[in-house]
């Protein structure tokens, strides 16, 4: 595993474990067990190094969320939905990003629990060192990403990396799994968005044909079709159906 990939995995391990600890189990880190990059365990870490690690986490947090979680797929689908409905600013970007973050935590919480129990907790107790924590915390995240990464995308990045053909999925390096996962999520998000766009496109075409046939050329068809699309979406309980389908796609 390369140094860059190793660093990203370590940061994700710490990030997910911290979120799970605070939100899922109500635990609080003790001052004497701060993060330390000493390679011998959590004990003995100095406060300046803790601050450096925490600031680094905050800096890389957006990149980690986008690259290693379902956040990308969710946000793409929500933006496609907003464009299909014809509401340019409703829901707002902040609302869509917040909803995507909440759903991302909902989906990643089991993975975070596995990483915390297998890597972070033993590391905090001093039973294993930092590198062992990285090795034990990587498999749950790797299995999650490999589950949704397409073989075609994995083969592409294995070829580009000039890496040997892996004998099993666990042999694929993280520098191959991460970009392949992102590419697969982009494709899946656009596929769902295109399928979501079609019913509303039909409404736009019907409204445009009707307004043109009766000579309402001065009234833009979008003025009529937008309320109809919103009413249809509300009547079928669209948010419930959409969120349910998105979450089931990760089952």
PDB file of C-alpha atoms in Angstrom:
ATOM      1  CA  UNK A   1       0.000   0.000   0.000  1.00  0.00           C
ATOM      2  CA  UNK A   2       1.362   3.389  -0.952  1.00  0.00           C
ATOM      3  CA  UNK A   3       1.987   6.096   1.623  1.00  0.00           C
ATOM      4  CA  UNK A   4      -0.746   8.354   0.246  1.00  0.00           C
ATOM      5  CA  UNK A   5      -3.352   5.598   0.323  1.00  0.00           C
ATOM      6  CA  UNK A   6      -2.229   4.562   3.785  1.00  0.00           C
ATOM      7  CA  UNK A   7      -2.632   8.095   5.054  1.00  0.00           C
ATOM      8  CA  UNK A   8      -6.121   8.390   3.592  1.00  0.00           C
ATOM      9  CA  UNK A   9      -7.168   5.105   5.170  1.00  0.00           C
ATOM     10  CA  UNK A  10      -5.836   6.165   8.565  1.00  0.00           C
ATOM     11  CA  UNK A  11      -7.663   9.477   8.366  1.00  0.00           C
ATOM     12  CA  UNK A  12     -10.899   7.748   7.421  1.00  0.00           C
ATOM     13  CA  UNK A  13     -10.512   5.241  10.241  1.00  0.00           C
ATOM     14  CA  UNK A  14     -10.126   8.028  12.777  1.00  0.00           C
ATOM     15  CA  UNK A  15     -12.940  10.066  11.251  1.00  0.00           C
ATOM     16  CA  UNK A  16     -15.550   7.322  11.103  1.00  0.00           C
ATOM     17  CA  UNK A  17     -14.631   5.992  14.508  1.00  0.00           C
ATOM     18  CA  UNK A  18     -14.926   9.422  16.075  1.00  0.00           C
ATOM     19  CA  UNK A  19     -18.357   9.971  14.522  1.00  0.00           C
ATOM     20  CA  UNK A  20     -19.548   6.557  15.628  1.00  0.00           C
ATOM     21  CA  UNK A  21     -18.233   7.050  19.135  1.00  0.00           C
ATOM     22  CA  UNK A  22     -19.852  10.442  19.582  1.00  0.00           C
ATOM     23  CA  UNK A  23     -23.178   9.805  17.868  1.00  0.00           C
ATOM     24  CA  UNK A  24     -23.743   6.078  18.161  1.00  0.00           C
ATOM     25  CA  UNK A  25     -22.398   5.071  21.550  1.00  0.00           C
ATOM     26  CA  UNK A  26     -22.224   8.357  23.452  1.00  0.00           C
ATOM     27  CA  UNK A  27     -18.596   7.813  24.413  1.00  0.00           C
ATOM     28  CA  UNK A  28     -16.159  10.656  25.019  1.00  0.00           C
ATOM     29  CA  UNK A  29     -12.414  10.472  24.342  1.00  0.00           C
ATOM     30  CA  UNK A  30     -10.332  10.930  27.454  1.00  0.00           C
ATOM     31  CA  UNK A  31      -7.592  13.590  27.497  1.00  0.00           C
ATOM     32  CA  UNK A  32      -4.902  10.997  28.204  1.00  0.00           C
ATOM     33  CA  UNK A  33      -5.884   8.998  25.128  1.00  0.00           C
ATOM     34  CA  UNK A  34      -5.440  11.595  22.419  1.00  0.00           C
ATOM     35  CA  UNK A  35      -4.339  10.614  18.944  1.00  0.00           C
ATOM     36  CA  UNK A  36      -0.613  10.226  18.586  1.00  0.00           C
ATOM     37  CA  UNK A  37       1.440   9.432  15.521  1.00  0.00           C
ATOM     38  CA  UNK A  38       4.114   7.582  17.434  1.00  0.00           C
ATOM     39  CA  UNK A  39       3.657   4.097  16.008  1.00  0.00           C
ATOM     40  CA  UNK A  40       3.512   2.524  19.489  1.00  0.00           C
ATOM     41  CA  UNK A  41      -0.058   3.199  20.536  1.00  0.00           C
ATOM     42  CA  UNK A  42      -2.320   5.954  21.683  1.00  0.00           C
ATOM     43  CA  UNK A  43      -0.694   6.515  25.047  1.00  0.00           C
ATOM     44  CA  UNK A  44       1.999   9.103  25.293  1.00  0.00           C
ATOM     45  CA  UNK A  45       0.695  11.405  22.573  1.00  0.00           C
ATOM     46  CA  UNK A  46       1.483  15.082  22.923  1.00  0.00           C
ATOM     47  CA  UNK A  47      -1.127  17.817  22.666  1.00  0.00           C
ATOM     48  CA  UNK A  48       0.550  19.636  19.700  1.00  0.00           C
ATOM     49  CA  UNK A  49       0.478  16.469  17.596  1.00  0.00           C
ATOM     50  CA  UNK A  50      -3.177  15.936  18.503  1.00  0.00           C
ATOM     51  CA  UNK A  51      -3.982  19.425  17.254  1.00  0.00           C
ATOM     52  CA  UNK A  52      -2.067  18.827  14.008  1.00  0.00           C
ATOM     53  CA  UNK A  53      -3.935  15.578  13.355  1.00  0.00           C
ATOM     54  CA  UNK A  54      -7.326  17.113  14.111  1.00  0.00           C
ATOM     55  CA  UNK A  55      -6.671  20.113  11.850  1.00  0.00           C
ATOM     56  CA  UNK A  56      -5.561  17.751   9.091  1.00  0.00           C
ATOM     57  CA  UNK A  57      -8.768  15.769   9.495  1.00  0.00           C
ATOM     58  CA  UNK A  58     -10.867  18.913   9.206  1.00  0.00           C
ATOM     59  CA  UNK A  59      -8.985  19.928   6.054  1.00  0.00           C
ATOM     60  CA  UNK A  60      -9.417  16.552   4.337  1.00  0.00           C
ATOM     61  CA  UNK A  61     -12.932  15.877   5.604  1.00  0.00           C
ATOM     62  CA  UNK A  62     -14.774  17.020   2.416  1.00  0.00           C
ATOM     63  CA  UNK A  63     -12.483  14.961   0.178  1.00  0.00           C
ATOM     64  CA  UNK A  64     -12.884  11.875   2.372  1.00  0.00           C
ATOM     65  CA  UNK A  65     -16.669  12.161   2.419  1.00  0.00           C
ATOM     66  CA  UNK A  66     -16.879  12.568  -1.353  1.00  0.00           C
ATOM     67  CA  UNK A  67     -14.338   9.883  -2.238  1.00  0.00           C
ATOM     68  CA  UNK A  68     -15.031   7.074   0.226  1.00  0.00           C
ATOM     69  CA  UNK A  69     -18.773   7.221   0.973  1.00  0.00           C
ATOM     70  CA  UNK A  70     -22.111   7.120  -0.922  1.00  0.00           C
ATOM     71  CA  UNK A  71     -22.316  10.920  -0.660  1.00  0.00           C
ATOM     72  CA  UNK A  72     -21.506  11.440  -4.358  1.00  0.00           C
ATOM     73  CA  UNK A  73     -24.291   9.196  -5.658  1.00  0.00           C
ATOM     74  CA  UNK A  74     -26.877  10.672  -3.326  1.00  0.00           C
ATOM     75  CA  UNK A  75     -26.050  14.280  -4.161  1.00  0.00           C
ATOM     76  CA  UNK A  76     -26.057  13.638  -7.928  1.00  0.00           C
ATOM     77  CA  UNK A  77     -29.506  12.026  -7.774  1.00  0.00           C
ATOM     78  CA  UNK A  78     -30.913  14.893  -5.690  1.00  0.00           C
ATOM     79  CA  UNK A  79     -29.608  17.468  -8.151  1.00  0.00           C
ATOM     80  CA  UNK A  80     -31.131  15.529 -11.056  1.00  0.00           C
ATOM     81  CA  UNK A  81     -34.440  15.497  -9.193  1.00  0.00           C
ATOM     82  CA  UNK A  82     -34.371  19.249  -8.686  1.00  0.00           C
ATOM     83  CA  UNK A  83     -33.644  19.838 -12.358  1.00  0.00           C
ATOM     84  CA  UNK A  84     -36.401  17.433 -13.401  1.00  0.00           C
ATOM     85  CA  UNK A  85     -38.950  19.190 -11.195  1.00  0.00           C
ATOM     86  CA  UNK A  86     -37.936  22.548 -12.660  1.00  0.00           C
ATOM     87  CA  UNK A  87     -37.390  24.143  -9.240  1.00  0.00           C
ATOM     88  CA  UNK A  88     -34.037  25.840  -9.643  1.00  0.00           C
ATOM     89  CA  UNK A  89     -33.376  26.624  -5.985  1.00  0.00           C
ATOM     90  CA  UNK A  90     -35.826  24.472  -4.035  1.00  0.00           C
ATOM     91  CA  UNK A  91     -34.651  22.486  -2.193  1.00  0.00           C
ATOM     92  CA  UNK A  92     -31.579  24.631  -1.670  1.00  0.00           C
ATOM     93  CA  UNK A  93     -28.033  23.342  -2.030  1.00  0.00           C
ATOM     94  CA  UNK A  94     -27.607  23.398   1.739  1.00  0.00           C
ATOM     95  CA  UNK A  95     -30.699  21.240   2.177  1.00  0.00           C
ATOM     96  CA  UNK A  96     -29.578  18.677  -0.392  1.00  0.00           C
ATOM     97  CA  UNK A  97     -26.057  18.518   1.027  1.00  0.00           C
ATOM     98  CA  UNK A  98     -27.398  18.149   4.567  1.00  0.00           C
ATOM     99  CA  UNK A  99     -29.762  15.364   3.513  1.00  0.00           C
ATOM    100  CA  UNK A 100     -26.944  13.615   1.662  1.00  0.00           C
ATOM    101  CA  UNK A 101     -24.694  13.823   4.733  1.00  0.00           C
ATOM    102  CA  UNK A 102     -27.375  12.391   7.034  1.00  0.00           C
ATOM    103  CA  UNK A 103     -28.082   9.509   4.653  1.00  0.00           C
ATOM    104  CA  UNK A 104     -24.343   8.935   4.231  1.00  0.00           C
ATOM    105  CA  UNK A 105     -23.943   8.591   7.995  1.00  0.00           C
ATOM    106  CA  UNK A 106     -26.946   6.230   8.072  1.00  0.00           C
ATOM    107  CA  UNK A 107     -25.356   4.002   5.423  1.00  0.00           C
ATOM    108  CA  UNK A 108     -21.788   4.140   6.746  1.00  0.00           C
ATOM    109  CA  UNK A 109     -22.606   3.660  10.431  1.00  0.00           C
ATOM    110  CA  UNK A 110     -22.265  -0.180  10.324  1.00  0.00           C
ATOM    111  CA  UNK A 111     -18.911   0.189   8.565  1.00  0.00           C
ATOM    112  CA  UNK A 112     -17.823   2.720  11.174  1.00  0.00           C
ATOM    113  CA  UNK A 113     -18.787   0.368  13.991  1.00  0.00           C
ATOM    114  CA  UNK A 114     -16.721  -2.434  12.449  1.00  0.00           C
ATOM    115  CA  UNK A 115     -13.708  -0.147  12.063  1.00  0.00           C
ATOM    116  CA  UNK A 116     -14.071   1.183  15.601  1.00  0.00           C
ATOM    117  CA  UNK A 117     -14.373  -2.236  17.212  1.00  0.00           C
ATOM    118  CA  UNK A 118     -11.602  -3.810  15.163  1.00  0.00           C
ATOM    119  CA  UNK A 119      -9.038  -1.009  14.993  1.00  0.00           C
ATOM    120  CA  UNK A 120      -9.726   2.184  16.923  1.00  0.00           C
ATOM    121  CA  UNK A 121     -10.697   0.682  20.274  1.00  0.00           C
ATOM    122  CA  UNK A 122      -7.632  -1.623  20.480  1.00  0.00           C
ATOM    123  CA  UNK A 123      -5.438   1.298  19.350  1.00  0.00           C
ATOM    124  CA  UNK A 124      -6.825   3.598  22.041  1.00  0.00           C
ATOM    125  CA  UNK A 125      -6.197   0.946  24.678  1.00  0.00           C
ATOM    126  CA  UNK A 126      -2.619   0.509  23.507  1.00  0.00           C
ATOM    127  CA  UNK A 127      -3.061  -3.130  22.460  1.00  0.00           C
ATOM    128  CA  UNK A 128      -1.889  -2.450  18.888  1.00  0.00           C
ATOM    129  CA  UNK A 129       0.211   0.229  17.233  1.00  0.00           C
ATOM    130  CA  UNK A 130      -0.881   2.709  14.551  1.00  0.00           C
ATOM    131  CA  UNK A 131       0.148   0.574  11.578  1.00  0.00           C
ATOM    132  CA  UNK A 132      -1.660  -2.466  12.937  1.00  0.00           C
ATOM    133  CA  UNK A 133      -4.748  -0.294  13.433  1.00  0.00           C
ATOM    134  CA  UNK A 134      -4.536   0.730   9.786  1.00  0.00           C
ATOM    135  CA  UNK A 135      -4.308  -2.879   8.641  1.00  0.00           C
ATOM    136  CA  UNK A 136      -7.236  -3.975  10.819  1.00  0.00           C
ATOM    137  CA  UNK A 137      -9.378  -0.942   9.922  1.00  0.00           C
ATOM    138  CA  UNK A 138      -8.966  -1.224   6.155  1.00  0.00           C
ATOM    139  CA  UNK A 139     -10.955  -4.444   5.368  1.00  0.00           C
ATOM    140  CA  UNK A 140     -14.465  -3.168   6.317  1.00  0.00           C
ATOM    141  CA  UNK A 141     -14.011  -0.065   4.188  1.00  0.00           C
ATOM    142  CA  UNK A 142     -12.469  -2.053   1.337  1.00  0.00           C
ATOM    143  CA  UNK A 143     -15.334  -4.556   1.346  1.00  0.00           C
ATOM    144  CA  UNK A 144     -17.895  -1.748   1.254  1.00  0.00           C
ATOM    145  CA  UNK A 145     -16.290  -0.030  -1.724  1.00  0.00           C
ATOM    146  CA  UNK A 146     -15.627  -3.276  -3.606  1.00  0.00           C
ATOM    147  CA  UNK A 147     -19.284  -4.181  -3.230  1.00  0.00           C
ATOM    148  CA  UNK A 148     -20.286  -1.195  -5.389  1.00  0.00           C
ATOM    149  CA  UNK A 149     -17.208  -0.817  -7.606  1.00  0.00           C
ATOM    150  CA  UNK A 150     -17.660  -2.272 -11.079  1.00  0.00           C
ATOM    151  CA  UNK A 151     -15.204  -4.878 -12.317  1.00  0.00           C
ATOM    152  CA  UNK A 152     -14.689  -2.828 -15.468  1.00  0.00           C
ATOM    153  CA  UNK A 153     -13.564   0.192 -13.469  1.00  0.00           C
ATOM    154  CA  UNK A 154     -11.328  -1.927 -11.238  1.00  0.00           C
ATOM    155  CA  UNK A 155      -9.720  -3.504 -14.301  1.00  0.00           C
ATOM    156  CA  UNK A 156      -9.140  -0.052 -15.806  1.00  0.00           C
ATOM    157  CA  UNK A 157      -7.247   1.296 -12.805  1.00  0.00           C
ATOM    158  CA  UNK A 158      -5.327  -1.948 -12.296  1.00  0.00           C
ATOM    159  CA  UNK A 159      -4.142  -1.610 -15.879  1.00  0.00           C
ATOM    160  CA  UNK A 160      -3.293   2.075 -15.454  1.00  0.00           C
ATOM    161  CA  UNK A 161      -1.418   1.357 -12.217  1.00  0.00           C
ATOM    162  CA  UNK A 162       0.454  -1.512 -13.924  1.00  0.00           C
ATOM    163  CA  UNK A 163      -0.312  -3.628 -10.881  1.00  0.00           C
ATOM    164  CA  UNK A 164      -0.250  -7.430 -11.031  1.00  0.00           C
ATOM    165  CA  UNK A 165      -3.571  -9.184 -11.477  1.00  0.00           C
ATOM    166  CA  UNK A 166      -4.950  -9.788  -7.946  1.00  0.00           C
ATOM    167  CA  UNK A 167      -5.793 -13.330  -6.921  1.00  0.00           C
ATOM    168  CA  UNK A 168      -8.630 -12.189  -4.672  1.00  0.00           C
ATOM    169  CA  UNK A 169     -10.456  -8.912  -3.912  1.00  0.00           C
ATOM    170  CA  UNK A 170      -8.477  -8.310  -0.716  1.00  0.00           C
ATOM    171  CA  UNK A 171      -5.303  -8.122  -2.793  1.00  0.00           C
ATOM    172  CA  UNK A 172      -6.485  -5.033  -4.712  1.00  0.00           C
ATOM    173  CA  UNK A 173      -4.617  -1.961  -3.412  1.00  0.00           C
ATOM    174  CA  UNK A 174      -6.614   0.944  -2.057  1.00  0.00           C
ATOM    175  CA  UNK A 175      -5.178   3.302  -4.679  1.00  0.00           C
ATOM    176  CA  UNK A 176      -7.085   1.205  -7.218  1.00  0.00           C
ATOM    177  CA  UNK A 177     -10.243   0.621  -5.184  1.00  0.00           C
ATOM    178  CA  UNK A 178     -10.872   4.296  -4.342  1.00  0.00           C
ATOM    179  CA  UNK A 179     -10.876   5.771  -7.898  1.00  0.00           C
ATOM    180  CA  UNK A 180     -12.761   2.757  -9.247  1.00  0.00           C
ATOM    181  CA  UNK A 181     -15.398   3.224  -6.558  1.00  0.00           C
ATOM    182  CA  UNK A 182     -15.761   6.940  -7.352  1.00  0.00           C
ATOM    183  CA  UNK A 183     -16.131   6.222 -11.078  1.00  0.00           C
ATOM    184  CA  UNK A 184     -18.743   3.537 -10.410  1.00  0.00           C
ATOM    185  CA  UNK A 185     -20.695   5.850  -8.114  1.00  0.00           C
ATOM    186  CA  UNK A 186     -20.720   8.582 -10.764  1.00  0.00           C
ATOM    187  CA  UNK A 187     -22.087   6.185 -13.379  1.00  0.00           C
ATOM    188  CA  UNK A 188     -24.737   4.798 -11.029  1.00  0.00           C
ATOM    189  CA  UNK A 189     -25.793   8.283  -9.960  1.00  0.00           C
ATOM    190  CA  UNK A 190     -26.245   9.399 -13.563  1.00  0.00           C
ATOM    191  CA  UNK A 191     -28.181   6.235 -14.393  1.00  0.00           C
ATOM    192  CA  UNK A 192     -30.615   6.799 -11.526  1.00  0.00           C
ATOM    193  CA  UNK A 193     -30.880  10.491 -12.391  1.00  0.00           C
ATOM    194  CA  UNK A 194     -31.678   9.739 -16.045  1.00  0.00           C
ATOM    195  CA  UNK A 195     -34.374   7.238 -15.062  1.00  0.00           C
ATOM    196  CA  UNK A 196     -35.790   9.801 -12.641  1.00  0.00           C
ATOM    197  CA  UNK A 197     -35.789  12.500 -15.309  1.00  0.00           C
ATOM    198  CA  UNK A 198     -37.890  10.596 -17.890  1.00  0.00           C
ATOM    199  CA  UNK A 199     -41.379  10.814 -16.262  1.00  0.00           C
ATOM    200  CA  UNK A 200     -41.037  14.555 -15.768  1.00  0.00           C
ATOM    201  CA  UNK A 201     -39.751  14.958 -19.320  1.00  0.00           C
ATOM    202  CA  UNK A 202     -42.946  13.325 -20.577  1.00  0.00           C
ATOM    203  CA  UNK A 203     -45.014  15.869 -18.658  1.00  0.00           C
ATOM    204  CA  UNK A 204     -42.975  18.708 -20.194  1.00  0.00           C
ATOM    205  CA  UNK A 205     -43.527  17.330 -23.699  1.00  0.00           C
ATOM    206  CA  UNK A 206     -47.277  16.891 -23.192  1.00  0.00           C
ATOM    207  CA  UNK A 207     -47.710  20.387 -21.760  1.00  0.00           C
ATOM    208  CA  UNK A 208     -45.625  21.908 -24.561  1.00  0.00           C
ATOM    209  CA  UNK A 209     -47.674  20.083 -27.211  1.00  0.00           C
ATOM    210  CA  UNK A 210     -50.995  21.150 -25.662  1.00  0.00           C
ATOM    211  CA  UNK A 211     -50.028  24.804 -25.238  1.00  0.00           C
ATOM    212  CA  UNK A 212     -48.723  24.952 -28.797  1.00  0.00           C
ATOM    213  CA  UNK A 213     -51.813  23.312 -30.273  1.00  0.00           C
ATOM    214  CA  UNK A 214     -54.206  25.778 -28.608  1.00  0.00           C
ATOM    215  CA  UNK A 215     -52.087  28.759 -29.590  1.00  0.00           C
ATOM    216  CA  UNK A 216     -50.721  29.726 -26.161  1.00  0.00           C
ATOM    217  CA  UNK A 217     -47.389  30.733 -27.622  1.00  0.00           C
ATOM    218  CA  UNK A 218     -46.827  33.673 -25.282  1.00  0.00           C
ATOM    219  CA  UNK A 219     -47.068  31.506 -22.146  1.00  0.00           C
ATOM    220  CA  UNK A 220     -43.929  29.402 -21.538  1.00  0.00           C
ATOM    221  CA  UNK A 221     -44.832  25.711 -21.091  1.00  0.00           C
ATOM    222  CA  UNK A 222     -42.600  25.521 -17.985  1.00  0.00           C
ATOM    223  CA  UNK A 223     -44.990  27.848 -16.148  1.00  0.00           C
ATOM    224  CA  UNK A 224     -47.709  25.206 -16.467  1.00  0.00           C
ATOM    225  CA  UNK A 225     -45.628  22.028 -16.282  1.00  0.00           C
ATOM    226  CA  UNK A 226     -43.709  22.919 -13.093  1.00  0.00           C
ATOM    227  CA  UNK A 227     -46.772  23.027 -10.788  1.00  0.00           C
ATOM    228  CA  UNK A 228     -48.069  19.824 -12.390  1.00  0.00           C
ATOM    229  CA  UNK A 229     -44.777  18.029 -11.784  1.00  0.00           C
ATOM    230  CA  UNK A 230     -44.631  19.214  -8.181  1.00  0.00           C
ATOM    231  CA  UNK A 231     -48.221  18.111  -7.549  1.00  0.00           C
ATOM    232  CA  UNK A 232     -47.524  14.697  -9.084  1.00  0.00           C
ATOM    233  CA  UNK A 233     -44.355  14.281  -7.017  1.00  0.00           C
ATOM    234  CA  UNK A 234     -46.188  15.164  -3.806  1.00  0.00           C
ATOM    235  CA  UNK A 235     -49.208  12.964  -4.579  1.00  0.00           C
ATOM    236  CA  UNK A 236     -47.098   9.837  -5.083  1.00  0.00           C
ATOM    237  CA  UNK A 237     -45.036  10.642  -1.947  1.00  0.00           C
ATOM    238  CA  UNK A 238     -41.971  11.050  -4.095  1.00  0.00           C
ATOM    239  CA  UNK A 239     -39.450  11.751  -1.347  1.00  0.00           C
ATOM    240  CA  UNK A 240     -40.354   8.550   0.482  1.00  0.00           C
ATOM    241  CA  UNK A 241     -40.105   6.503  -2.712  1.00  0.00           C
ATOM    242  CA  UNK A 242     -36.844   8.110  -3.789  1.00  0.00           C
ATOM    243  CA  UNK A 243     -35.062   7.835  -0.435  1.00  0.00           C
ATOM    244  CA  UNK A 244     -36.292   4.263   0.004  1.00  0.00           C
ATOM    245  CA  UNK A 245     -35.053   3.259  -3.438  1.00  0.00           C
ATOM    246  CA  UNK A 246     -31.681   4.928  -2.926  1.00  0.00           C
ATOM    247  CA  UNK A 247     -31.073   3.246   0.424  1.00  0.00           C
ATOM    248  CA  UNK A 248     -32.178  -0.138  -0.947  1.00  0.00           C
ATOM    249  CA  UNK A 249     -29.658   0.247  -3.765  1.00  0.00           C
ATOM    250  CA  UNK A 250     -26.941   0.000  -1.100  1.00  0.00           C
ATOM    251  CA  UNK A 251     -28.440  -3.071   0.582  1.00  0.00           C
TER     252      UNK A 251
END
